[in-house]
Amino acid sequence: MTSEERVCKVSDLTPELLQQILRRSLARPGLTVTGVRDPEELGGINTNYGSDLRKLVVSVEEEGVSRELHLVAKSALQSWAAWGNVWFNLFMFYREAFWFASALPELGKLVTDEQASALSEVMPRVHLAYCNYQEDDMARCFITKAKEKGVILMENLVQENFVDMKVIERTSGGGVKTAHMRMLLEGLAHFHGAWSVWLRRGVDLGNRY
């Protein structure tokens, strides 16, 4: 992540910066951002998780072909209530940014290639995940702590690759089977086990929790 990509609020996401972020994230150096629409602010939907949501539609062009990328930008809450995140060491926005920027890539190294591929299929593609507490001192006196600041920029699954499980249940001839649930729970257990091992090592990124 470059210094320019330490984005603290959604308004910092200029077309030029979005182009830089998307070129890096998508590994498309020839991609050009031709326009950005800000169609809807999703106020209040994610407040309990320490962030505000906003939909973005980014028009891009590459090799003469134009398309639209539907994105969601999440920014850390800046209301008075947000002080509780740092005063009581909740760090809700930091935890989510940490998951996407650091923990998820590390987890992918601890499981099999098949498991890592399956994990990537159920996660939104995240182009940017930054929080000031990735660099700030989380342990300093609460009086001097700053509010969480940062932005997570991800694909909008509702517009892109959203899978409605209710539709699958209605059309799969009887809904989710016991075998399906067992398979899911066993897979989840593998991920929890790998995550626990990584945290217990207490080295590298694992010492952040």
mmCIF file of C-alpha atoms in Angstrom:
data_model
loop_
_atom_site.group_PDB
_atom_site.id
_atom_site.type_symbol
_atom_site.label_atom_id
_atom_site.label_comp_id
_atom_site.label_asym_id
_atom_site.label_seq_id
_atom_site.Cartn_x
_atom_site.Cartn_y
_atom_site.Cartn_z
ATOM 1 C CA MET A 1 0.000 0.000 0.000
ATOM 2 C CA THR A 2 1.376 3.382 -0.972
ATOM 3 C CA SER A 3 1.132 6.456 1.228
ATOM 4 C CA GLU A 4 -1.555 7.829 -1.105
ATOM 5 C CA GLU A 5 -3.693 4.749 -0.367
ATOM 6 C CA ARG A 6 -3.879 5.461 3.360
ATOM 7 C CA VAL A 7 -7.414 6.694 2.832
ATOM 8 C CA CYS A 8 -9.229 8.058 5.883
ATOM 9 C CA LYS A 9 -12.602 9.021 4.381
ATOM 10 C CA VAL A 10 -14.669 8.185 1.308
ATOM 11 C CA SER A 11 -14.359 11.719 -0.087
ATOM 12 C CA ASP A 12 -10.626 11.032 -0.498
ATOM 13 C CA LEU A 13 -11.441 8.472 -3.190
ATOM 14 C CA THR A 14 -10.894 10.695 -6.217
ATOM 15 C CA PRO A 15 -11.072 9.188 -9.718
ATOM 16 C CA GLU A 16 -7.279 9.375 -9.908
ATOM 17 C CA LEU A 17 -6.826 7.511 -6.628
ATOM 18 C CA LEU A 18 -9.496 4.952 -7.506
ATOM 19 C CA GLN A 19 -7.651 4.298 -10.761
ATOM 20 C CA GLN A 20 -4.412 3.704 -8.857
ATOM 21 C CA ILE A 21 -6.111 1.385 -6.352
ATOM 22 C CA LEU A 22 -7.966 -0.638 -8.995
ATOM 23 C CA ARG A 23 -4.912 -0.987 -11.210
ATOM 24 C CA ARG A 24 -2.990 -2.480 -8.298
ATOM 25 C CA SER A 25 -5.825 -4.640 -6.956
ATOM 26 C CA LEU A 26 -6.908 -6.052 -10.318
ATOM 27 C CA ALA A 27 -3.369 -6.201 -11.737
ATOM 28 C CA ARG A 28 -4.591 -4.179 -14.731
ATOM 29 C CA PRO A 29 -2.019 -1.416 -15.415
ATOM 30 C CA GLY A 30 -3.910 -0.297 -18.523
ATOM 31 C CA LEU A 31 -7.241 0.264 -16.752
ATOM 32 C CA THR A 32 -8.539 3.842 -16.847
ATOM 33 C CA VAL A 33 -11.279 5.281 -14.634
ATOM 34 C CA THR A 34 -13.545 7.435 -16.775
ATOM 35 C CA GLY A 35 -16.209 8.340 -14.227
ATOM 36 C CA VAL A 36 -17.504 7.802 -10.703
ATOM 37 C CA ARG A 37 -21.121 7.874 -9.582
ATOM 38 C CA ASP A 38 -22.129 8.022 -5.931
ATOM 39 C CA PRO A 39 -25.712 6.781 -6.183
ATOM 40 C CA GLU A 40 -26.692 6.014 -2.616
ATOM 41 C CA GLU A 41 -25.615 6.469 0.954
ATOM 42 C CA LEU A 42 -26.639 3.481 3.049
ATOM 43 C CA GLY A 43 -27.016 5.372 6.299
ATOM 44 C CA GLY A 44 -27.499 3.401 9.503
ATOM 45 C CA ILE A 45 -27.224 -0.066 7.961
ATOM 46 C CA ASN A 46 -23.793 -0.908 9.364
ATOM 47 C CA THR A 47 -23.627 1.405 12.380
ATOM 48 C CA ASN A 48 -23.452 -1.461 14.877
ATOM 49 C CA TYR A 49 -20.315 -2.670 13.093
ATOM 50 C CA GLY A 50 -18.519 0.644 13.411
ATOM 51 C CA SER A 51 -18.804 1.877 9.838
ATOM 52 C CA ASP A 52 -20.824 3.889 7.341
ATOM 53 C CA LEU A 53 -21.625 2.446 3.915
ATOM 54 C CA ARG A 54 -21.831 4.119 0.533
ATOM 55 C CA LYS A 55 -22.436 2.636 -2.917
ATOM 56 C CA LEU A 56 -20.098 3.650 -5.740
ATOM 57 C CA VAL A 57 -20.356 2.922 -9.453
ATOM 58 C CA VAL A 58 -17.012 3.316 -11.195
ATOM 59 C CA SER A 59 -16.879 3.458 -14.994
ATOM 60 C CA VAL A 60 -13.649 2.022 -16.367
ATOM 61 C CA GLU A 61 -12.145 1.486 -19.794
ATOM 62 C CA GLU A 62 -9.480 -0.968 -20.882
ATOM 63 C CA GLU A 63 -8.292 -1.735 -24.408
ATOM 64 C CA GLY A 64 -11.270 0.114 -25.846
ATOM 65 C CA VAL A 65 -13.819 -1.814 -23.776
ATOM 66 C CA SER A 66 -15.934 0.041 -21.214
ATOM 67 C CA ARG A 67 -17.644 -1.473 -18.174
ATOM 68 C CA GLU A 68 -18.941 -0.539 -14.741
ATOM 69 C CA LEU A 69 -17.623 -1.729 -11.384
ATOM 70 C CA HIS A 70 -20.169 -1.742 -8.568
ATOM 71 C CA LEU A 71 -18.414 -1.097 -5.261
ATOM 72 C CA VAL A 72 -19.206 -0.472 -1.614
ATOM 73 C CA ALA A 73 -17.061 1.942 0.368
ATOM 74 C CA LYS A 74 -17.084 1.495 4.134
ATOM 75 C CA SER A 75 -15.677 4.248 6.320
ATOM 76 C CA ALA A 76 -15.081 4.289 10.076
ATOM 77 C CA LEU A 77 -17.792 6.031 12.086
ATOM 78 C CA GLN A 78 -16.932 9.568 13.151
ATOM 79 C CA SER A 79 -19.837 10.206 15.539
ATOM 80 C CA TRP A 80 -19.401 10.665 19.291
ATOM 81 C CA ALA A 81 -20.454 7.060 19.778
ATOM 82 C CA ALA A 82 -17.363 6.015 17.819
ATOM 83 C CA TRP A 83 -15.165 6.968 20.772
ATOM 84 C CA GLY A 84 -16.375 3.815 22.513
ATOM 85 C CA ASN A 85 -14.575 1.740 19.882
ATOM 86 C CA VAL A 86 -11.206 2.980 21.080
ATOM 87 C CA TRP A 87 -11.888 3.785 24.749
ATOM 88 C CA PHE A 88 -13.098 0.227 25.405
ATOM 89 C CA ASN A 89 -10.605 -1.385 22.998
ATOM 90 C CA LEU A 90 -13.296 -2.687 20.659
ATOM 91 C CA PHE A 91 -11.618 -1.410 17.479
ATOM 92 C CA MET A 92 -14.437 -2.765 15.306
ATOM 93 C CA PHE A 93 -13.373 -1.039 12.105
ATOM 94 C CA TYR A 94 -9.714 -1.900 12.649
ATOM 95 C CA ARG A 95 -10.611 -5.570 13.133
ATOM 96 C CA GLU A 96 -12.440 -5.681 9.799
ATOM 97 C CA ALA A 97 -9.662 -3.831 7.964
ATOM 98 C CA PHE A 98 -7.094 -6.131 9.595
ATOM 99 C CA TRP A 99 -9.062 -9.198 8.493
ATOM 100 C CA PHE A 100 -9.150 -8.211 4.841
ATOM 101 C CA ALA A 101 -5.694 -6.616 4.592
ATOM 102 C CA SER A 102 -3.631 -9.056 6.654
ATOM 103 C CA ALA A 103 -5.407 -11.977 8.306
ATOM 104 C CA LEU A 104 -7.267 -13.361 5.278
ATOM 105 C CA PRO A 105 -4.117 -13.573 3.096
ATOM 106 C CA GLU A 106 -2.272 -15.256 5.999
ATOM 107 C CA LEU A 107 -5.116 -17.716 6.553
ATOM 108 C CA GLY A 108 -4.962 -18.658 2.885
ATOM 109 C CA LYS A 109 -1.371 -19.811 3.438
ATOM 110 C CA LEU A 110 -2.293 -22.080 6.356
ATOM 111 C CA VAL A 111 -4.968 -24.160 4.628
ATOM 112 C CA THR A 112 -4.960 -26.329 1.532
ATOM 113 C CA ASP A 113 -5.170 -24.783 -1.930
ATOM 114 C CA GLU A 114 -8.700 -26.160 -2.281
ATOM 115 C CA GLN A 115 -9.773 -24.587 1.015
ATOM 116 C CA ALA A 116 -8.131 -21.275 0.125
ATOM 117 C CA SER A 117 -9.955 -21.257 -3.205
ATOM 118 C CA ALA A 118 -13.277 -21.996 -1.501
ATOM 119 C CA LEU A 119 -12.653 -19.225 1.008
ATOM 120 C CA SER A 120 -11.967 -16.685 -1.734
ATOM 121 C CA GLU A 121 -15.237 -17.628 -3.440
ATOM 122 C CA VAL A 122 -17.354 -16.638 -0.435
ATOM 123 C CA MET A 123 -15.494 -13.409 0.308
ATOM 124 C CA PRO A 124 -16.064 -10.136 -1.522
ATOM 125 C CA ARG A 125 -13.081 -8.882 -3.478
ATOM 126 C CA VAL A 126 -11.527 -6.108 -1.418
ATOM 127 C CA HIS A 127 -9.531 -3.482 -3.293
ATOM 128 C CA LEU A 128 -8.488 -1.440 -0.265
ATOM 129 C CA ALA A 129 -8.578 -1.999 3.502
ATOM 130 C CA TYR A 130 -6.987 0.703 5.604
ATOM 131 C CA CYS A 131 -7.392 1.819 9.213
ATOM 132 C CA ASN A 132 -5.149 4.244 11.064
ATOM 133 C CA TYR A 133 -4.696 1.695 13.859
ATOM 134 C CA GLN A 134 -2.798 -0.574 11.494
ATOM 135 C CA GLU A 135 0.035 1.840 12.295
ATOM 136 C CA ASP A 136 -1.052 3.683 15.446
ATOM 137 C CA ASP A 137 -0.412 2.515 19.024
ATOM 138 C CA MET A 138 -3.494 0.658 20.216
ATOM 139 C CA ALA A 139 -2.209 0.360 23.791
ATOM 140 C CA ARG A 140 -1.661 4.019 24.616
ATOM 141 C CA CYS A 141 -3.744 5.867 27.210
ATOM 142 C CA PHE A 142 -7.390 6.097 26.151
ATOM 143 C CA ILE A 143 -7.384 9.873 26.703
ATOM 144 C CA THR A 144 -4.876 10.348 23.886
ATOM 145 C CA LYS A 145 -6.306 7.766 21.486
ATOM 146 C CA ALA A 146 -7.611 8.985 18.138
ATOM 147 C CA LYS A 147 -10.873 7.838 16.604
ATOM 148 C CA GLU A 148 -10.676 5.043 14.097
ATOM 149 C CA LYS A 149 -10.234 6.405 10.582
ATOM 150 C CA GLY A 150 -10.092 4.502 7.352
ATOM 151 C CA VAL A 151 -11.847 3.063 4.316
ATOM 152 C CA ILE A 152 -12.581 -0.450 3.085
ATOM 153 C CA LEU A 153 -13.396 -0.603 -0.622
ATOM 154 C CA MET A 154 -14.949 -3.846 -1.859
ATOM 155 C CA GLU A 155 -17.075 -5.230 -4.641
ATOM 156 C CA ASN A 156 -20.828 -4.874 -4.236
ATOM 157 C CA LEU A 157 -21.961 -8.497 -4.171
ATOM 158 C CA VAL A 158 -25.602 -7.536 -4.577
ATOM 159 C CA GLN A 159 -24.803 -6.135 -8.011
ATOM 160 C CA GLU A 160 -22.011 -8.501 -9.021
ATOM 161 C CA ASN A 161 -22.017 -12.153 -7.889
ATOM 162 C CA PHE A 162 -24.646 -12.304 -5.178
ATOM 163 C CA VAL A 163 -26.034 -15.753 -4.419
ATOM 164 C CA ASP A 164 -29.404 -15.692 -2.679
ATOM 165 C CA MET A 165 -29.469 -18.749 -0.393
ATOM 166 C CA LYS A 166 -33.245 -18.422 -0.008
ATOM 167 C CA VAL A 167 -33.668 -18.914 -3.754
ATOM 168 C CA ILE A 168 -31.394 -21.968 -3.652
ATOM 169 C CA GLU A 169 -33.424 -23.412 -0.802
ATOM 170 C CA ARG A 170 -36.682 -22.938 -2.723
ATOM 171 C CA THR A 171 -35.352 -24.490 -5.924
ATOM 172 C CA SER A 172 -33.071 -27.274 -4.668
ATOM 173 C CA GLY A 173 -35.821 -29.791 -3.953
ATOM 174 C CA GLY A 174 -36.092 -29.741 -0.191
ATOM 175 C CA GLY A 175 -33.613 -27.131 0.918
ATOM 176 C CA VAL A 176 -30.311 -27.645 2.660
ATOM 177 C CA LYS A 177 -29.580 -31.253 3.567
ATOM 178 C CA THR A 178 -27.910 -32.564 6.729
ATOM 179 C CA ALA A 179 -24.921 -33.610 4.629
ATOM 180 C CA HIS A 180 -24.544 -30.040 3.391
ATOM 181 C CA MET A 181 -24.567 -28.688 6.929
ATOM 182 C CA ARG A 182 -22.010 -31.267 8.078
ATOM 183 C CA MET A 183 -19.718 -30.341 5.202
ATOM 184 C CA LEU A 184 -20.015 -26.633 6.019
ATOM 185 C CA LEU A 185 -19.377 -27.122 9.725
ATOM 186 C CA GLU A 186 -16.360 -29.348 9.083
ATOM 187 C CA GLY A 187 -14.926 -26.750 6.728
ATOM 188 C CA LEU A 188 -15.554 -24.005 9.267
ATOM 189 C CA ALA A 189 -13.784 -26.070 11.929
ATOM 190 C CA HIS A 190 -10.691 -26.353 9.716
ATOM 191 C CA PHE A 191 -10.550 -22.566 9.284
ATOM 192 C CA HIS A 192 -11.044 -21.938 13.003
ATOM 193 C CA GLY A 193 -8.288 -24.420 13.804
ATOM 194 C CA ALA A 194 -5.846 -22.826 11.363
ATOM 195 C CA TRP A 195 -6.723 -19.368 12.686
ATOM 196 C CA SER A 196 -6.174 -20.456 16.300
ATOM 197 C CA VAL A 197 -2.767 -21.946 15.462
ATOM 198 C CA TRP A 198 -1.702 -18.741 13.740
ATOM 199 C CA LEU A 199 -2.776 -16.557 16.667
ATOM 200 C CA ARG A 200 -1.002 -18.757 19.214
ATOM 201 C CA ARG A 201 2.295 -18.392 17.382
ATOM 202 C CA GLY A 202 2.330 -14.737 18.472
ATOM 203 C CA VAL A 203 4.774 -13.764 15.748
ATOM 204 C CA ASP A 204 4.642 -11.537 12.683
ATOM 205 C CA LEU A 205 1.058 -10.350 12.182
ATOM 206 C CA GLY A 206 -0.265 -12.770 14.781
ATOM 207 C CA ASN A 207 0.885 -10.564 17.629
ATOM 208 C CA ARG A 208 -1.593 -7.810 16.648
ATOM 209 C CA TYR A 209 -4.351 -9.587 18.623
#
